[in-house]
Coordinates of C-alpha atoms in Angstrom, one line a residue:
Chain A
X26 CA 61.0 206.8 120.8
X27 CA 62.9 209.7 122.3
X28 CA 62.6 208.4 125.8
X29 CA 66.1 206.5 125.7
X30 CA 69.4 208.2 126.7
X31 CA 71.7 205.8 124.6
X32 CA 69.3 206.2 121.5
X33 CA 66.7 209.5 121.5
X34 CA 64.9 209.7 118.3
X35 CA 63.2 213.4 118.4
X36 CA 62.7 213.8 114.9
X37 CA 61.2 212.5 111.8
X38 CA 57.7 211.0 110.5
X39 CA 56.6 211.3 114.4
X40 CA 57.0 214.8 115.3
X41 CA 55.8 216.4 111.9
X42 CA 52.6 217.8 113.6
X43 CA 54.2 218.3 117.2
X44 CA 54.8 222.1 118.3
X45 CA 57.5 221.8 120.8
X46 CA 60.8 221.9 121.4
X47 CA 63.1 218.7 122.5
X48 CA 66.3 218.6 124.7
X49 CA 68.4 215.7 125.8
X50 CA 68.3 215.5 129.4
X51 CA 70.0 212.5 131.3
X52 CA 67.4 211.9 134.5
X53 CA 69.9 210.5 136.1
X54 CA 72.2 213.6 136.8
X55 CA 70.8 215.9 139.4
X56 CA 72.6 218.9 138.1
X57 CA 71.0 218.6 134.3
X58 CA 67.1 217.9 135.9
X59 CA 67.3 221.0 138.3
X60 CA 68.7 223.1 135.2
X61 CA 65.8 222.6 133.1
X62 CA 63.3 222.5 135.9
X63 CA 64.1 225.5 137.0
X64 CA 64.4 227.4 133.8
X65 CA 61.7 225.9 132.3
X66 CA 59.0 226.1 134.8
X67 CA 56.7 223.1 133.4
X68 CA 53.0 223.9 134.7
X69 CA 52.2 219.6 134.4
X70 CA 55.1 217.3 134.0
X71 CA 54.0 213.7 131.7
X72 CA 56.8 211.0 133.4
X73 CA 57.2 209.0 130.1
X74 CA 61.0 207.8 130.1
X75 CA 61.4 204.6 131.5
X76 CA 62.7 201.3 130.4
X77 CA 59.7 199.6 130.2
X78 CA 60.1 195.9 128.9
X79 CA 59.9 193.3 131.3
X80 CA 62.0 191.5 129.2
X81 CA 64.7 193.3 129.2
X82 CA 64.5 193.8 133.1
X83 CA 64.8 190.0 133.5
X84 CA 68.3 190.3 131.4
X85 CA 69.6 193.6 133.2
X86 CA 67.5 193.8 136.5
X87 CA 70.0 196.6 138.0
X88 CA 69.4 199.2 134.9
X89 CA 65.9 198.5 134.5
X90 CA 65.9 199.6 138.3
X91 CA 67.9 202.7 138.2
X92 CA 66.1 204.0 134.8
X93 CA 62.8 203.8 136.4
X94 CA 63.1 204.4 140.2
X95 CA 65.9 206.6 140.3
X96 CA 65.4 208.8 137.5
X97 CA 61.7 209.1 139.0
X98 CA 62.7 210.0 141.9
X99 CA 64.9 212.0 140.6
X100 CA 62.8 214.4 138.7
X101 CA 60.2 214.5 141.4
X102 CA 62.4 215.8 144.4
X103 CA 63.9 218.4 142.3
X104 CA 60.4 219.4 142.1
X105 CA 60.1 219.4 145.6
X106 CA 63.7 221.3 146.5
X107 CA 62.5 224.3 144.0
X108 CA 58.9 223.7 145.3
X109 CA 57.3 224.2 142.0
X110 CA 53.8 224.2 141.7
X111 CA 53.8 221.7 138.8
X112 CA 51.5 218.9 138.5
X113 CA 53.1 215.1 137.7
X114 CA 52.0 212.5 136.1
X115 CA 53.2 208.9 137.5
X116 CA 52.5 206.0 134.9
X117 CA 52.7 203.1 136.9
X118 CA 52.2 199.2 135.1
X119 CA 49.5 196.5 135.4
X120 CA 52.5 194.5 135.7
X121 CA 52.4 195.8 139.5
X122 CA 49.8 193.4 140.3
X123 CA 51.8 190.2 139.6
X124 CA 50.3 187.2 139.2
X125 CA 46.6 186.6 140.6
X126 CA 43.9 184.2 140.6
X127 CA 41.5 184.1 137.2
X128 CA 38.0 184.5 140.4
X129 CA 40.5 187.8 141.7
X130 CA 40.3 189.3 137.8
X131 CA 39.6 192.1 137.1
X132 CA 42.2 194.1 138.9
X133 CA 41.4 197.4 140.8
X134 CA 43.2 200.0 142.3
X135 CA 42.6 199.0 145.6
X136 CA 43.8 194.9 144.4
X137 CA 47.3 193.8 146.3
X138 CA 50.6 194.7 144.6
X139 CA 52.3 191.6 144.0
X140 CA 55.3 192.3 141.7
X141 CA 57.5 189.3 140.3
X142 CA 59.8 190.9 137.8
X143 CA 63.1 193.3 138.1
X144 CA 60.7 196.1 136.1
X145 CA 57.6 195.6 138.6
X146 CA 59.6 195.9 141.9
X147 CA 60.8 198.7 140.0
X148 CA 57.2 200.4 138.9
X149 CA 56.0 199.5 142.4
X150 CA 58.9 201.7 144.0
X151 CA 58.0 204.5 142.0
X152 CA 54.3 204.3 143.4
X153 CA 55.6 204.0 147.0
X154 CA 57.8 207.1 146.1
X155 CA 54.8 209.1 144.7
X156 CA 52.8 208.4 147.3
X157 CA 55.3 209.9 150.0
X158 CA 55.8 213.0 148.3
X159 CA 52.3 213.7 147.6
X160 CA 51.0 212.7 151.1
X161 CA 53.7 214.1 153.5
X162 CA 55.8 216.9 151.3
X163 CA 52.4 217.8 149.3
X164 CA 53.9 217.2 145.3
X165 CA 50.7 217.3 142.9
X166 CA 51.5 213.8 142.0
X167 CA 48.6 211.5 140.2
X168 CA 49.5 208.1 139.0
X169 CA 48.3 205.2 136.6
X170 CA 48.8 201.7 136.4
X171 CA 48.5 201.6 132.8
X172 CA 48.0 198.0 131.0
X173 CA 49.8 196.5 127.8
X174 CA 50.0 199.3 125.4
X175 CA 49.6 198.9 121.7
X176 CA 49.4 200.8 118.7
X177 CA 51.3 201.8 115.1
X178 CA 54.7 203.4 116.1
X179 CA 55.8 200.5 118.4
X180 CA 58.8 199.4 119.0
X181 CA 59.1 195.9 118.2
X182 CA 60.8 194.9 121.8
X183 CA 57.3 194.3 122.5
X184 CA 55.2 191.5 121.2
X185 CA 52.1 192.2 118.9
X186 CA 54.8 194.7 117.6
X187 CA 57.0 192.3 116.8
X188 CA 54.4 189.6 116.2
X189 CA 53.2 191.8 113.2
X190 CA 56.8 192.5 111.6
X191 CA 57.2 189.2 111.7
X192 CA 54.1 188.4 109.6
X193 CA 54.5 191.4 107.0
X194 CA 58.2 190.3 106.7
X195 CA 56.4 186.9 105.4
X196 CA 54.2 188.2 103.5
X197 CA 56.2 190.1 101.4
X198 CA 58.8 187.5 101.0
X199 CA 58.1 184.6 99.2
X200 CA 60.9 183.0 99.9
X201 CA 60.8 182.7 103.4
X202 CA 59.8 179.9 105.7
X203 CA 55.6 180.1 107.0
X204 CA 57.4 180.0 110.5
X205 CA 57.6 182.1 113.2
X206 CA 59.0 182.1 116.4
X207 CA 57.3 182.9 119.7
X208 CA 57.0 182.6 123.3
X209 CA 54.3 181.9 125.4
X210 CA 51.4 182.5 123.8
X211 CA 48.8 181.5 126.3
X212 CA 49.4 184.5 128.2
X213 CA 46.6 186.6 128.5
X214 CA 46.7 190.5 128.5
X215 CA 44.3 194.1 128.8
X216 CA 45.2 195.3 125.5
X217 CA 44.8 199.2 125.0
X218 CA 45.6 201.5 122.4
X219 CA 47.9 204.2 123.2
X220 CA 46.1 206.9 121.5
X221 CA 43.2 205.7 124.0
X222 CA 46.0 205.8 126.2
X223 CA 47.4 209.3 125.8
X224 CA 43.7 210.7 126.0
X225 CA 43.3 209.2 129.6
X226 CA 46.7 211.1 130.3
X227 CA 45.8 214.0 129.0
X228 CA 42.6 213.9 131.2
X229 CA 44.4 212.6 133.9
X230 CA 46.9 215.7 134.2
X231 CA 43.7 218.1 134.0
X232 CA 41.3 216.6 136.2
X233 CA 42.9 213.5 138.3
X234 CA 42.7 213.5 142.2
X235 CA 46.5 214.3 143.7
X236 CA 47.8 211.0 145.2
X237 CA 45.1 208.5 143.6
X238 CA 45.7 205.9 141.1
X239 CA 44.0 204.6 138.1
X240 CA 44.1 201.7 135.8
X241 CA 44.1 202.2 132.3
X242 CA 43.0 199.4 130.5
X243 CA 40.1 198.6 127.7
X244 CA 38.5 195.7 130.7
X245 CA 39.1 192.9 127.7
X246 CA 41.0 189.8 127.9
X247 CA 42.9 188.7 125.1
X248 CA 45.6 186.0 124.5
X249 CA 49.0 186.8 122.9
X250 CA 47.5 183.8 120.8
X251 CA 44.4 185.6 119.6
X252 CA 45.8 188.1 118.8
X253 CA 48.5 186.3 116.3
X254 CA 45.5 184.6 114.7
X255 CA 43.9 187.5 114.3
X256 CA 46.5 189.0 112.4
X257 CA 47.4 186.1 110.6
X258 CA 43.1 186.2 109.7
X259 CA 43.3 190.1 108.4
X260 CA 46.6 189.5 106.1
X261 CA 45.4 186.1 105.1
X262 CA 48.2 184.5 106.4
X263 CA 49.1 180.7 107.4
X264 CA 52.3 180.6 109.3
X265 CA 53.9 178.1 111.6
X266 CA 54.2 179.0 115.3
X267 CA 57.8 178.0 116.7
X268 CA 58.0 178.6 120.6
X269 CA 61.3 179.5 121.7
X270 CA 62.3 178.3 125.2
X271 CA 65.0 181.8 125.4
X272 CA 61.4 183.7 125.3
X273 CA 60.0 182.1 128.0
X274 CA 60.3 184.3 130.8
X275 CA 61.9 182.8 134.5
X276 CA 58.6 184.5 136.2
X277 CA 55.1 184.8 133.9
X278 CA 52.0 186.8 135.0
X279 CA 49.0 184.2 133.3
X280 CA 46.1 186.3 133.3
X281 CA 45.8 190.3 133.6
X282 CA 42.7 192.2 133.0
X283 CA 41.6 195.2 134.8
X284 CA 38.9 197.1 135.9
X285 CA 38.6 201.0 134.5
X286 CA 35.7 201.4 136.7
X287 CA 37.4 204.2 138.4
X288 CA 38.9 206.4 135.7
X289 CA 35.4 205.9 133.7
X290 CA 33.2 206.8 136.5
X291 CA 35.3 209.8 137.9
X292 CA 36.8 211.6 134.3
X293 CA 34.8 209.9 131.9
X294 CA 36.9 208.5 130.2
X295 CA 36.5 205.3 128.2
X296 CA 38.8 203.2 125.7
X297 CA 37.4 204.3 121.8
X298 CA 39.5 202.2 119.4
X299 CA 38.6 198.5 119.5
X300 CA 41.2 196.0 119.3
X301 CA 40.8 195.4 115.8
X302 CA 41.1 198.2 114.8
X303 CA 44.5 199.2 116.7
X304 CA 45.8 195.4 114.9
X305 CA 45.1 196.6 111.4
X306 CA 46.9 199.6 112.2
X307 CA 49.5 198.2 113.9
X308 CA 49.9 196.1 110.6
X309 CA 49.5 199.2 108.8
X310 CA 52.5 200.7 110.2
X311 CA 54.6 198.0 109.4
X312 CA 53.8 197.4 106.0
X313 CA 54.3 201.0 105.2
X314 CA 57.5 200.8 107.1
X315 CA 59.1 197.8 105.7
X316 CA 57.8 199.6 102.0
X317 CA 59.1 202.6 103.0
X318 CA 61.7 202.5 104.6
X319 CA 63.3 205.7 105.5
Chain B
X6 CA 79.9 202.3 162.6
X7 CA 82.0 201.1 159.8
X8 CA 78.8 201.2 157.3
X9 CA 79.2 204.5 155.9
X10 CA 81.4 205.3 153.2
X11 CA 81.9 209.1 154.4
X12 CA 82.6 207.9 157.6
X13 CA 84.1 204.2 157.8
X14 CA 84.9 203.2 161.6
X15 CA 86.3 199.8 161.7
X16 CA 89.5 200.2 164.2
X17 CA 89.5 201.2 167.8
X18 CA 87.6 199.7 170.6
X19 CA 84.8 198.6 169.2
X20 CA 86.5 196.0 167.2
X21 CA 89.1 194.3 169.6
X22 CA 87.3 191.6 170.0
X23 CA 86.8 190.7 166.4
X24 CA 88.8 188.7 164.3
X25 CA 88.5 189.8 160.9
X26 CA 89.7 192.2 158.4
X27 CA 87.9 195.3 157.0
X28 CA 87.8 196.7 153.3
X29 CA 86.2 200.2 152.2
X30 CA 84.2 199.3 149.4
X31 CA 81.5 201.8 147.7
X32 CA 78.9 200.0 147.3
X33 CA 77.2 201.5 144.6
X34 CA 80.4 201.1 142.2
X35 CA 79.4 197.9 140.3
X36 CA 83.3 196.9 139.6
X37 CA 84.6 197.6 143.4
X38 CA 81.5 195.0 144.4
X39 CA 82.7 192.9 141.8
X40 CA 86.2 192.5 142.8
X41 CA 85.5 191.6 146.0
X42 CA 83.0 189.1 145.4
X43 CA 84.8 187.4 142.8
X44 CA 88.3 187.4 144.9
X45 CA 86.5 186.8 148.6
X46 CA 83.9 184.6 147.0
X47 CA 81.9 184.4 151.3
X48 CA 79.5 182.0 152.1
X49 CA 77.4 184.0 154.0
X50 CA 76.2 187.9 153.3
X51 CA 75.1 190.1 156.4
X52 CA 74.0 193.2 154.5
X53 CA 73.8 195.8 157.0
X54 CA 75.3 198.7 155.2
X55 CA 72.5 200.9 155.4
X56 CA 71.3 204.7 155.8
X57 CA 68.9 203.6 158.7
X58 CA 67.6 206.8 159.8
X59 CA 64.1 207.1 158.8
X60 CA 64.8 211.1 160.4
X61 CA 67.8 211.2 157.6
X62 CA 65.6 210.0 154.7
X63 CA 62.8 213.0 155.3
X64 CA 66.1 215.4 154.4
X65 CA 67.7 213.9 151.7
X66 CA 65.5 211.2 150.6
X67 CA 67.1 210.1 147.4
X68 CA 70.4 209.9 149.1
X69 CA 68.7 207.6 151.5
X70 CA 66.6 205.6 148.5
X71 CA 70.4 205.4 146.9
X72 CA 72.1 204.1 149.8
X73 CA 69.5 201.6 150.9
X74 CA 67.8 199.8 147.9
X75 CA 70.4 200.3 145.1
X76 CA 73.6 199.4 146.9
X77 CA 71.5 196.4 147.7
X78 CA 70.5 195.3 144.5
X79 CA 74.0 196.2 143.3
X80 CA 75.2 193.5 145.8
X81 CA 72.7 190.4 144.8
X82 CA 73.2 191.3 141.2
X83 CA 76.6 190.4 141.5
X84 CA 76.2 187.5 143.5
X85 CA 73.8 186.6 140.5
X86 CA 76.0 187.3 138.2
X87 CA 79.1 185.3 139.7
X88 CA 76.8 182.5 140.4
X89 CA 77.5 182.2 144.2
X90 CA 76.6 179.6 146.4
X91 CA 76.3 182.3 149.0
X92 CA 73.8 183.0 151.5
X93 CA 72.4 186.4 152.3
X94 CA 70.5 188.4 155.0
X95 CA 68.0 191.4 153.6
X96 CA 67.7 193.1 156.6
X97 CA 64.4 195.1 156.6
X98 CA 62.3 197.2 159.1
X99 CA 59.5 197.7 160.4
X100 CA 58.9 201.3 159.5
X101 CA 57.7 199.0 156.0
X102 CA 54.5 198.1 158.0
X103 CA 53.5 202.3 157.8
X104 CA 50.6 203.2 160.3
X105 CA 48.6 200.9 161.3
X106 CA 45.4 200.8 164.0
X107 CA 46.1 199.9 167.5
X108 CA 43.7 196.8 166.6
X109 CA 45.8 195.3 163.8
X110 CA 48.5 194.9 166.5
X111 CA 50.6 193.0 166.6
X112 CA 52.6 193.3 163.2
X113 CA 52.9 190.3 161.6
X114 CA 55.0 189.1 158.6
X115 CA 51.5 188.4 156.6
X116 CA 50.3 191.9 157.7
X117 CA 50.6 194.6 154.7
X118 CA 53.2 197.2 154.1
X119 CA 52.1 200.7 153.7
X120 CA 55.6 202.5 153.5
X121 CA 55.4 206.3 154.7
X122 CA 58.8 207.5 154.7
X123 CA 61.2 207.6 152.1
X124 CA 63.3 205.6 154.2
X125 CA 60.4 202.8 154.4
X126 CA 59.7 202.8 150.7
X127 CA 63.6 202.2 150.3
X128 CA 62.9 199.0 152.6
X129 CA 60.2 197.8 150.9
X130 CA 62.0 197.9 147.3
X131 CA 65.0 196.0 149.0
X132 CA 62.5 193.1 150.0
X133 CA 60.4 193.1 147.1
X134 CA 63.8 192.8 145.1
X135 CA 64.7 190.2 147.5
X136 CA 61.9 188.5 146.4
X137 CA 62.3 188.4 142.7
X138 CA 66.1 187.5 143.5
X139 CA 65.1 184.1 145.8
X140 CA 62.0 183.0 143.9
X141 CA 63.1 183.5 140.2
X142 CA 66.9 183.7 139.6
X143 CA 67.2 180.9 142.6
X144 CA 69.4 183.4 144.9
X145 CA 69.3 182.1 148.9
X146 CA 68.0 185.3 150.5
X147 CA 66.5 185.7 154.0
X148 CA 64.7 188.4 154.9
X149 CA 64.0 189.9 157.9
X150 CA 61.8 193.1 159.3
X151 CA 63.6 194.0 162.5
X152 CA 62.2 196.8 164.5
X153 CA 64.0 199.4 166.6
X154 CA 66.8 198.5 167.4
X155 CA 68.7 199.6 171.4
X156 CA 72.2 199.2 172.9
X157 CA 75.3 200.5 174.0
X158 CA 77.1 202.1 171.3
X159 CA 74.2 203.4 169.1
X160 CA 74.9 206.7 167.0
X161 CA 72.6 209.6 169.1
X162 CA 70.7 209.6 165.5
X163 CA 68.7 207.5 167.2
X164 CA 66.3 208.6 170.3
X165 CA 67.0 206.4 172.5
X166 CA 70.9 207.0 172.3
X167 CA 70.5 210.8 171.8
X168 CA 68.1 210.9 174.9
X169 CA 70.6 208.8 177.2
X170 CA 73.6 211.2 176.2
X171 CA 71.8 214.5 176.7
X172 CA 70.5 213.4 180.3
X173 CA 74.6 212.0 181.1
X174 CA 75.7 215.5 179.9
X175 CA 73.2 217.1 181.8
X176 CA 74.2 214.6 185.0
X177 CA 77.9 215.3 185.3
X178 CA 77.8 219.8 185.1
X179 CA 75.6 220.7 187.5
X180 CA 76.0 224.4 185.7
X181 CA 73.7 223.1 182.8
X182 CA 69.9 223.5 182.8
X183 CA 67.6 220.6 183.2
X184 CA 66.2 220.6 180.0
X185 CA 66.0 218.0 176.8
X186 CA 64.6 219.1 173.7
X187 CA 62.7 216.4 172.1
X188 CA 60.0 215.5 168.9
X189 CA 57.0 213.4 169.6
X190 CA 56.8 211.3 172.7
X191 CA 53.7 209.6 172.5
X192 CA 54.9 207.5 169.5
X193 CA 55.2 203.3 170.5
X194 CA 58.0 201.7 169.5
X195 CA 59.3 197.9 169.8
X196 CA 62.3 198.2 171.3
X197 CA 64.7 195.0 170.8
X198 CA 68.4 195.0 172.0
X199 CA 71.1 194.4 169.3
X200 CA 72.7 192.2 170.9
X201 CA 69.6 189.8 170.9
X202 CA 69.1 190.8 167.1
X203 CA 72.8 189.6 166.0
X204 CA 72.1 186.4 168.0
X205 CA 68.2 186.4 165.4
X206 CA 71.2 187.2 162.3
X207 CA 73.6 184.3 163.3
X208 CA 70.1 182.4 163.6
X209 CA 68.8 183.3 159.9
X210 CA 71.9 183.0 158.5
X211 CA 72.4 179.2 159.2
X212 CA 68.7 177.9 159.5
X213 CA 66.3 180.8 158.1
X214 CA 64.2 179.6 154.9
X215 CA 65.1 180.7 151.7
X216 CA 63.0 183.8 150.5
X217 CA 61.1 183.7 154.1
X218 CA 60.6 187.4 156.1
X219 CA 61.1 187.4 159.6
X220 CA 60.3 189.9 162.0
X221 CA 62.4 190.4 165.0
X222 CA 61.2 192.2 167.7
X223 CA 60.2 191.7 171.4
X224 CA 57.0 191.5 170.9
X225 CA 56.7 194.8 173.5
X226 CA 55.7 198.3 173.2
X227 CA 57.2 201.6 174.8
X228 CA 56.8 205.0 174.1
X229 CA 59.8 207.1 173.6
X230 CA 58.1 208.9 177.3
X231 CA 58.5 205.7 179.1
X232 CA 61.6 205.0 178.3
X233 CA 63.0 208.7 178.9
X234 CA 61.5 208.3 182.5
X235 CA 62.8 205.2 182.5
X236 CA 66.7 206.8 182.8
X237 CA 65.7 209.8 184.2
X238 CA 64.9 207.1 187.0
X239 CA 67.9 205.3 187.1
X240 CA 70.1 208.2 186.9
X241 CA 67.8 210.4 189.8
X242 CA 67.9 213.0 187.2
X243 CA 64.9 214.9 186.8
X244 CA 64.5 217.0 184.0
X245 CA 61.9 219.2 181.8
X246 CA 61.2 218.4 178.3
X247 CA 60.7 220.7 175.2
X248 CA 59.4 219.6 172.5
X249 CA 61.3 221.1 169.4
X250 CA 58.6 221.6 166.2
X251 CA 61.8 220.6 164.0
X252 CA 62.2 216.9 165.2
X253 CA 58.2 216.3 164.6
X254 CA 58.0 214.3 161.3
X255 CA 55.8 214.8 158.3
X256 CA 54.6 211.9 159.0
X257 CA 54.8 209.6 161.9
X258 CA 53.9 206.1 162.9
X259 CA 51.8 206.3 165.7
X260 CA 52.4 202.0 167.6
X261 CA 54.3 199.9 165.9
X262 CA 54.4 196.9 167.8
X263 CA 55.8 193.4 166.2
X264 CA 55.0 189.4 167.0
X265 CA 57.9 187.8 166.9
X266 CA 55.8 184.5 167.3
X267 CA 57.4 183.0 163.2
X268 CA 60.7 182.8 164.5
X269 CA 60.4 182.1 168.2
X270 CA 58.6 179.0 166.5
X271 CA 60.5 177.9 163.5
X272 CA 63.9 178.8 165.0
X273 CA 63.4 178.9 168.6
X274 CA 64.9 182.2 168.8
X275 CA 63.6 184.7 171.7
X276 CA 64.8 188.0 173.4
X277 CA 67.1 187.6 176.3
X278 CA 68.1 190.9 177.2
X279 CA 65.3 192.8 179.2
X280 CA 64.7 197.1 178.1
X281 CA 65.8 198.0 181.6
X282 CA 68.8 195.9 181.2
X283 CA 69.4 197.9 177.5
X284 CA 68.5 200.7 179.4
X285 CA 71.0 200.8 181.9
X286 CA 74.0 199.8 179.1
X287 CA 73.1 202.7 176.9
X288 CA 73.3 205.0 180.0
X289 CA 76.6 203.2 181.0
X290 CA 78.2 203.7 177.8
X291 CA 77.3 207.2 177.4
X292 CA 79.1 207.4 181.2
X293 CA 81.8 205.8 180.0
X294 CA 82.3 207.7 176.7
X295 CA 82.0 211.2 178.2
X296 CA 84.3 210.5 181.1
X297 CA 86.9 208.8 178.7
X298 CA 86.4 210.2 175.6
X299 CA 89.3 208.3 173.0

């Protein structure tokens, strides 16, 4: 939602409580970033735009790259050529890790970067990056490595997303085949919610150490599996699971779960919204949606 | 030489000996890379287009990111793309090692990369892209971390090369003072002749393993002092230094010293050329260059 070049959606259902303003700025051109730095003066700056599907890295490695990386670095050393005292906040991915060991679970800050996707090398550049410019030119960066986001609102080029469509497309279709089609399911993930998530930035950009990073994640394990069933449980669904070779990806992290030890013991923050709850609104969303649609 | 685009130098003396042709080709322009690929269609890629000062990168660091990792991934995309049976060498550095203590010494290709400079991070994408390249989409990359490079007919970017031409200039007009301005001193590098690192590329290139790093270095350590007294020996020059405030870095890697013991074993490769002997040829060529400028 708005953080695409090709396809920015500022307004609508999503922004009827927001008090701001929005402008269309490609990160990618020098000349547009230091025009709106520089008139605009941000006092924090909340890096959000990125293209951050691993899938579609896989399929275009060289514009995942460029529209994370570059328009990171980008934005940050026009903040250092004005030198404005602005502080930044990196969101790195737990996809940085790679793929580890079940006895090296959970994953902490201080864990190996390991990553084996186009998007991870990419996230794991951007933390290199950060980490230069706050140490040696002195940028007020601070910087996540924030787990598998979920929540009502997204976009379906993720999976419980999608998943969930899927199963309220079902539902309210008679007609239709109890079938859906999946990848691998076994995969295990750190679910959080992203209104969990935008709390912990929120904190983050008011109280977080320049140059450290933090997980955010909700600690829990949960399997792309269990979480279908679970859905399929709440909307009282039996449907067929088809898996799809085409969605089985050429590199696959098994098992991330991480450790919020850190961001918990230092901000005091902690994940509120349990999983179940983030799935029924998640299903919420798409059944108004697919209702409504407007 | 001949690896900028501002600045191609592919005729002239350096190249007499060399039977081949030359083509400008912008390596970030996806259809220029393209072309050539598809029409050349070369068994062997030996990347070594490259903005390779780390000094360079501190000043404009997203040109250096740029012209490092994304011409580089521009490159193996397209191989990817075209399906080649192609080989290629990643050359890397080891300025992707950061600081390390003087008891984690030697560097090894197991040790772990801390990247300070923007010019290190750059390296560090490039291998870690390398990686993702050779071990998922199957592309026959060999990587290598080679350290500081010497030799006759080095850009004075360099310290070694700038050091060698200001003590020639100072050697032939007696009407100059006997001062060199100069950064930190004290820092160790390992100092490996190019010509012994071509002989490591032809190496790599025709027996290296697929998705392996491999440092190449001496093995040896010298401060940028030593080998200043070094020529100011072998020219019976002697002269003061001053150290300039400007060419002290943000940040600075104190001994970077490599083994080069992976492949002196697996390929049998080892340094020939001895620093005095490097030593004297950089201070040759500077002679001959200033006396017969072309």
């Amino acid at each position: 939602l708005g953080i695409d070049i090709n396809n920015p959606e500022f307004v609508g259902e999503h922004f009827k409580f927001v008090r701001a303003s929005f402008l269309k700025v490609d990160l990618l051109d020098k000349d547009q970033v230091e025009n709106i730095l520089s008139s605009f003066r941000p006092d924090y700056i909340l890096h959000l735009a990125s293209y951050s599907s691993v899938a579609y890295s896989w399929k275009h490695p060289v514009s995942a790259f460029v529209n994370n990386s570059n328009i990171f670095l980008n934005l940050i050393d026009q903040v250092r050529i004005l030198a404005l005292p602005c502080r930044i906040l990196s969101i790195g991915s737990s996809e940085e890790y790679g793929s580890v060991q079940k006895e090296n679970l959970p994953l902490r800050e201080e864990s190996v970067t390991k990553p084996s996707s186009p998007y991870a090398v990419a996230r794991v550049s951007q933390e290199m990056l950060s980490q230069v410019y706050a140490h040696s030119y002195g940028i007020d960066i601070v910087l996540t490595r924030s787990f598998n986001h979920i929540g009502p609102g997204q976009r379906e080029l993720f999976a419980t997303s999608s998943f969930a469509k899927k199963l309220i497309i079902i539902k309210h279709d008679a007609a239709l085949q109890r079938k859906v089609t999946v990848g691998n399911l076994e995969v295990v993930r750190d679910f959080v919610d992203v209104r969990d998530v935008a709390r912990a930035y929120h904190l983050l950009l008011h109280k977080g150490k320049k140059g450290e990073i933090y997980n955010i994640c909700s600690g829990v394990g949960h399997s792309l599996k269990q979480i279908l069933l679970m859905m399929m449980k709440m909307e009282e669904l039996d449907v067929e699971l088809i898996v799809d070779p085409e969605l089985i990806r050429p590199e696959e992290n098994n098992f991330v779960i991480g450790s919020n030890d850190k961001i918990c013991r230092e901000l005091g923050w902690a994940p509120k919204i349990p999983i179940e709850e983030s799935i029924r609104d998640i299903l919420k969303f798409w059944d108004d949606q697919l209702q409504n649609p407007n």
